[in-house]
């Protein structure tokens, strides 16, 4: 196996190597994050360093995430028969999703300097795609959660006599007699008390 020689060129990127002869020690400095050995860091099309990430201090991005989470949980609560919580979470997700998509500009600072960016999801440019997707998904799941909650309340209102009869029944046979208050269709078959 041939003898491997260490490169003597100034492009050597070993942070633990001794400085070249005749050159004084330099204080430690963090690296730029992987540019192809020439000291340049990767930049995106806007000239900013690296890809844009989720900023938890930005209220617009937070609302997009909140919309997605609240919409999903509202939908699950609607499916599992807790329409009041599903309606609340669906309404919150609807509000957060709409406010994230609208994205008002960031106001000027207290010293009168103009804001650096326009704010909101539009200020992120191409990096706003995941946040916009989260906001739109939150709107869709919020709509489904509200639809499930409203349909549950509509059924309870339309068949109020059945629900009152079923809740007031003291025995199983009395509860089975409440089935006569339901119509002979798919809704009646789903809601009726099973023996």
mmCIF file of C-alpha atoms in Angstrom:
data_model
loop_
_atom_site.group_PDB
_atom_site.id
_atom_site.type_symbol
_atom_site.label_atom_id
_atom_site.label_comp_id
_atom_site.label_asym_id
_atom_site.label_seq_id
_atom_site.Cartn_x
_atom_site.Cartn_y
_atom_site.Cartn_z
ATOM 1 C CA UNK A 1 0.000 0.000 0.000
ATOM 2 C CA UNK A 2 1.531 3.316 -0.969
ATOM 3 C CA UNK A 3 2.484 5.814 1.691
ATOM 4 C CA UNK A 4 -0.253 8.361 2.269
ATOM 5 C CA UNK A 5 0.963 11.897 2.502
ATOM 6 C CA UNK A 6 -0.873 14.627 4.289
ATOM 7 C CA UNK A 7 -1.661 17.616 2.086
ATOM 8 C CA UNK A 8 0.499 20.642 2.806
ATOM 9 C CA UNK A 9 -1.765 23.061 0.968
ATOM 10 C CA UNK A 10 -3.621 25.864 2.810
ATOM 11 C CA UNK A 11 -6.924 24.167 1.889
ATOM 12 C CA UNK A 12 -6.362 21.559 4.585
ATOM 13 C CA UNK A 13 -9.514 21.658 6.678
ATOM 14 C CA UNK A 14 -8.267 19.886 9.810
ATOM 15 C CA UNK A 15 -9.204 22.080 12.800
ATOM 16 C CA UNK A 16 -6.855 20.169 15.101
ATOM 17 C CA UNK A 17 -3.755 20.476 12.953
ATOM 18 C CA UNK A 18 -0.908 22.687 14.095
ATOM 19 C CA UNK A 19 -0.547 25.969 12.238
ATOM 20 C CA UNK A 20 1.958 26.045 9.392
ATOM 21 C CA UNK A 21 5.540 26.802 10.312
ATOM 22 C CA UNK A 22 6.262 30.484 10.850
ATOM 23 C CA UNK A 23 2.584 31.363 11.329
ATOM 24 C CA UNK A 24 1.258 32.370 14.784
ATOM 25 C CA UNK A 25 -1.557 30.555 16.535
ATOM 26 C CA UNK A 26 -5.048 31.882 15.782
ATOM 27 C CA UNK A 27 -8.013 31.892 18.153
ATOM 28 C CA UNK A 28 -10.686 29.316 17.488
ATOM 29 C CA UNK A 29 -13.538 30.372 15.178
ATOM 30 C CA UNK A 30 -16.597 28.338 14.238
ATOM 31 C CA UNK A 31 -16.799 26.986 10.745
ATOM 32 C CA UNK A 32 -19.173 28.322 8.115
ATOM 33 C CA UNK A 33 -21.187 25.129 7.769
ATOM 34 C CA UNK A 34 -19.777 23.171 4.901
ATOM 35 C CA UNK A 35 -19.031 25.069 1.781
ATOM 36 C CA UNK A 36 -16.821 23.065 -0.632
ATOM 37 C CA UNK A 37 -13.538 23.811 1.100
ATOM 38 C CA UNK A 38 -13.257 27.379 -0.162
ATOM 39 C CA UNK A 39 -14.832 28.981 2.918
ATOM 40 C CA UNK A 40 -18.145 29.794 1.268
ATOM 41 C CA UNK A 41 -21.349 28.575 2.807
ATOM 42 C CA UNK A 42 -24.316 27.374 0.759
ATOM 43 C CA UNK A 43 -26.827 30.121 0.053
ATOM 44 C CA UNK A 44 -30.325 30.025 -1.270
ATOM 45 C CA UNK A 45 -31.694 32.187 -4.050
ATOM 46 C CA UNK A 46 -32.448 35.089 -1.697
ATOM 47 C CA UNK A 47 -28.811 35.342 -0.616
ATOM 48 C CA UNK A 48 -29.562 34.175 2.915
ATOM 49 C CA UNK A 49 -27.481 31.504 4.556
ATOM 50 C CA UNK A 50 -28.927 28.030 4.264
ATOM 51 C CA UNK A 51 -32.573 27.004 4.117
ATOM 52 C CA UNK A 52 -35.137 28.930 6.142
ATOM 53 C CA UNK A 53 -36.438 27.085 9.164
ATOM 54 C CA UNK A 54 -39.493 27.304 11.346
ATOM 55 C CA UNK A 55 -39.217 30.332 13.592
ATOM 56 C CA UNK A 56 -41.166 29.758 16.834
ATOM 57 C CA UNK A 57 -41.073 33.481 17.598
ATOM 58 C CA UNK A 58 -43.061 34.332 14.448
ATOM 59 C CA UNK A 59 -46.771 34.406 15.387
ATOM 60 C CA UNK A 60 -47.876 33.709 11.811
ATOM 61 C CA UNK A 61 -45.915 30.470 11.646
ATOM 62 C CA UNK A 62 -47.114 29.470 15.117
ATOM 63 C CA UNK A 63 -50.723 30.010 14.076
ATOM 64 C CA UNK A 64 -50.244 27.793 11.031
ATOM 65 C CA UNK A 65 -49.006 24.965 13.263
ATOM 66 C CA UNK A 66 -51.725 25.584 15.852
ATOM 67 C CA UNK A 67 -54.354 25.453 13.104
ATOM 68 C CA UNK A 68 -53.156 22.035 11.992
ATOM 69 C CA UNK A 69 -53.017 20.599 15.513
ATOM 70 C CA UNK A 70 -56.348 22.047 16.654
ATOM 71 C CA UNK A 71 -58.049 20.947 13.430
ATOM 72 C CA UNK A 72 -56.812 17.368 13.770
ATOM 73 C CA UNK A 73 -57.839 17.092 17.415
ATOM 74 C CA UNK A 74 -61.180 18.726 16.714
ATOM 75 C CA UNK A 75 -61.814 16.161 13.982
ATOM 76 C CA UNK A 76 -60.896 13.287 16.309
ATOM 77 C CA UNK A 77 -63.171 14.603 19.067
ATOM 78 C CA UNK A 78 -65.975 14.920 16.511
ATOM 79 C CA UNK A 79 -65.503 11.314 15.381
ATOM 80 C CA UNK A 80 -65.365 9.966 18.922
ATOM 81 C CA UNK A 81 -68.609 11.653 19.933
ATOM 82 C CA UNK A 82 -67.531 14.722 21.895
ATOM 83 C CA UNK A 83 -68.971 17.426 19.621
ATOM 84 C CA UNK A 84 -68.595 20.340 22.040
ATOM 85 C CA UNK A 85 -64.798 19.981 22.213
ATOM 86 C CA UNK A 86 -64.648 19.281 18.469
ATOM 87 C CA UNK A 87 -66.612 22.450 17.756
ATOM 88 C CA UNK A 88 -64.356 24.542 19.995
ATOM 89 C CA UNK A 89 -61.138 23.188 18.500
ATOM 90 C CA UNK A 90 -62.545 23.480 14.976
ATOM 91 C CA UNK A 91 -63.436 27.137 15.530
ATOM 92 C CA UNK A 92 -59.974 27.864 16.940
ATOM 93 C CA UNK A 93 -58.298 26.073 14.038
ATOM 94 C CA UNK A 94 -60.417 28.021 11.570
ATOM 95 C CA UNK A 95 -59.394 31.315 13.173
ATOM 96 C CA UNK A 96 -55.696 30.391 13.359
ATOM 97 C CA UNK A 97 -55.600 29.045 9.796
ATOM 98 C CA UNK A 98 -57.237 32.126 8.297
ATOM 99 C CA UNK A 99 -55.056 34.524 10.280
ATOM 100 C CA UNK A 100 -51.916 32.593 9.259
ATOM 101 C CA UNK A 101 -52.842 32.709 5.580
ATOM 102 C CA UNK A 102 -53.701 36.401 5.673
ATOM 103 C CA UNK A 103 -50.418 37.303 7.409
ATOM 104 C CA UNK A 104 -50.384 40.986 8.289
ATOM 105 C CA UNK A 105 -47.073 42.847 7.808
ATOM 106 C CA UNK A 106 -44.818 43.326 10.817
ATOM 107 C CA UNK A 107 -45.207 46.899 12.146
ATOM 108 C CA UNK A 108 -42.278 49.302 12.417
ATOM 109 C CA UNK A 109 -40.132 49.118 15.523
ATOM 110 C CA UNK A 110 -40.440 51.546 18.440
ATOM 111 C CA UNK A 111 -37.519 53.697 17.306
ATOM 112 C CA UNK A 112 -39.265 54.407 14.003
ATOM 113 C CA UNK A 113 -37.093 52.133 11.863
ATOM 114 C CA UNK A 114 -39.049 50.323 9.172
ATOM 115 C CA UNK A 115 -39.584 46.617 9.521
ATOM 116 C CA UNK A 116 -36.942 44.441 7.917
ATOM 117 C CA UNK A 117 -39.401 42.052 6.277
ATOM 118 C CA UNK A 118 -43.009 42.116 5.223
ATOM 119 C CA UNK A 119 -43.907 39.470 7.831
ATOM 120 C CA UNK A 120 -46.359 36.631 7.557
ATOM 121 C CA UNK A 121 -46.047 33.636 5.283
ATOM 122 C CA UNK A 122 -45.400 35.766 2.192
ATOM 123 C CA UNK A 123 -42.238 37.152 3.773
ATOM 124 C CA UNK A 124 -40.746 33.652 3.889
ATOM 125 C CA UNK A 125 -40.965 33.250 0.134
ATOM 126 C CA UNK A 126 -40.428 29.625 -0.965
ATOM 127 C CA UNK A 127 -39.755 28.578 2.632
ATOM 128 C CA UNK A 128 -43.400 29.347 3.470
ATOM 129 C CA UNK A 129 -44.640 26.251 1.676
ATOM 130 C CA UNK A 130 -44.657 23.935 4.736
ATOM 131 C CA UNK A 131 -46.365 26.605 6.847
ATOM 132 C CA UNK A 132 -48.945 27.314 4.146
ATOM 133 C CA UNK A 133 -49.599 23.577 3.848
ATOM 134 C CA UNK A 134 -50.074 23.358 7.630
ATOM 135 C CA UNK A 135 -52.497 26.295 7.597
ATOM 136 C CA UNK A 136 -54.544 24.894 4.708
ATOM 137 C CA UNK A 137 -54.605 21.412 6.274
ATOM 138 C CA UNK A 138 -55.755 23.007 9.518
ATOM 139 C CA UNK A 139 -58.575 24.757 7.651
ATOM 140 C CA UNK A 140 -59.693 21.514 6.023
ATOM 141 C CA UNK A 141 -59.659 19.501 9.253
ATOM 142 C CA UNK A 142 -61.324 22.393 11.111
ATOM 143 C CA UNK A 143 -64.116 22.437 8.539
ATOM 144 C CA UNK A 144 -64.586 18.694 8.954
ATOM 145 C CA UNK A 145 -64.602 19.006 12.758
ATOM 146 C CA UNK A 146 -67.214 21.771 12.632
ATOM 147 C CA UNK A 147 -69.283 19.769 10.137
ATOM 148 C CA UNK A 148 -69.206 16.706 12.407
ATOM 149 C CA UNK A 149 -70.158 18.756 15.469
ATOM 150 C CA UNK A 150 -72.999 20.551 13.667
ATOM 151 C CA UNK A 151 -74.374 17.308 12.240
ATOM 152 C CA UNK A 152 -74.301 15.771 15.722
ATOM 153 C CA UNK A 153 -76.205 18.743 17.145
ATOM 154 C CA UNK A 154 -78.643 18.669 14.206
ATOM 155 C CA UNK A 155 -79.386 14.980 14.850
ATOM 156 C CA UNK A 156 -79.969 15.648 18.533
ATOM 157 C CA UNK A 157 -82.317 18.497 17.669
ATOM 158 C CA UNK A 158 -84.201 16.609 14.965
ATOM 159 C CA UNK A 159 -84.697 13.478 17.099
ATOM 160 C CA UNK A 160 -84.994 15.171 20.475
ATOM 161 C CA UNK A 161 -87.940 12.989 21.536
ATOM 162 C CA UNK A 162 -85.882 9.854 20.973
ATOM 163 C CA UNK A 163 -82.908 11.149 22.971
ATOM 164 C CA UNK A 164 -85.125 12.316 25.855
ATOM 165 C CA UNK A 165 -86.948 8.967 25.891
ATOM 166 C CA UNK A 166 -83.688 7.033 25.835
ATOM 167 C CA UNK A 167 -82.133 9.120 28.618
ATOM 168 C CA UNK A 168 -85.246 8.852 30.827
ATOM 169 C CA UNK A 169 -85.682 5.088 30.354
ATOM 170 C CA UNK A 170 -85.051 3.115 33.535
ATOM 171 C CA UNK A 171 -85.018 -0.365 32.040
ATOM 172 C CA UNK A 172 -83.691 -1.925 28.869
ATOM 173 C CA UNK A 173 -87.198 -2.755 27.615
ATOM 174 C CA UNK A 174 -88.262 0.883 28.089
ATOM 175 C CA UNK A 175 -85.173 1.984 26.205
ATOM 176 C CA UNK A 176 -86.019 -0.400 23.347
ATOM 177 C CA UNK A 177 -89.510 1.100 23.071
ATOM 178 C CA UNK A 178 -87.893 4.462 22.237
ATOM 179 C CA UNK A 179 -86.924 3.024 18.838
ATOM 180 C CA UNK A 180 -90.502 3.647 17.677
ATOM 181 C CA UNK A 181 -89.735 7.386 17.688
ATOM 182 C CA UNK A 182 -87.102 6.949 14.964
ATOM 183 C CA UNK A 183 -87.824 6.906 11.206
ATOM 184 C CA UNK A 184 -87.403 3.799 9.085
ATOM 185 C CA UNK A 185 -84.291 4.875 7.212
ATOM 186 C CA UNK A 186 -80.522 4.725 7.528
ATOM 187 C CA UNK A 187 -80.430 7.366 10.268
ATOM 188 C CA UNK A 188 -82.976 5.433 12.295
ATOM 189 C CA UNK A 189 -81.013 2.206 11.859
ATOM 190 C CA UNK A 190 -77.808 3.887 13.074
ATOM 191 C CA UNK A 191 -79.373 5.607 16.113
ATOM 192 C CA UNK A 192 -81.686 2.877 17.370
ATOM 193 C CA UNK A 193 -81.035 1.093 20.640
ATOM 194 C CA UNK A 194 -79.760 -2.456 20.167
ATOM 195 C CA UNK A 195 -81.238 -5.265 22.292
#
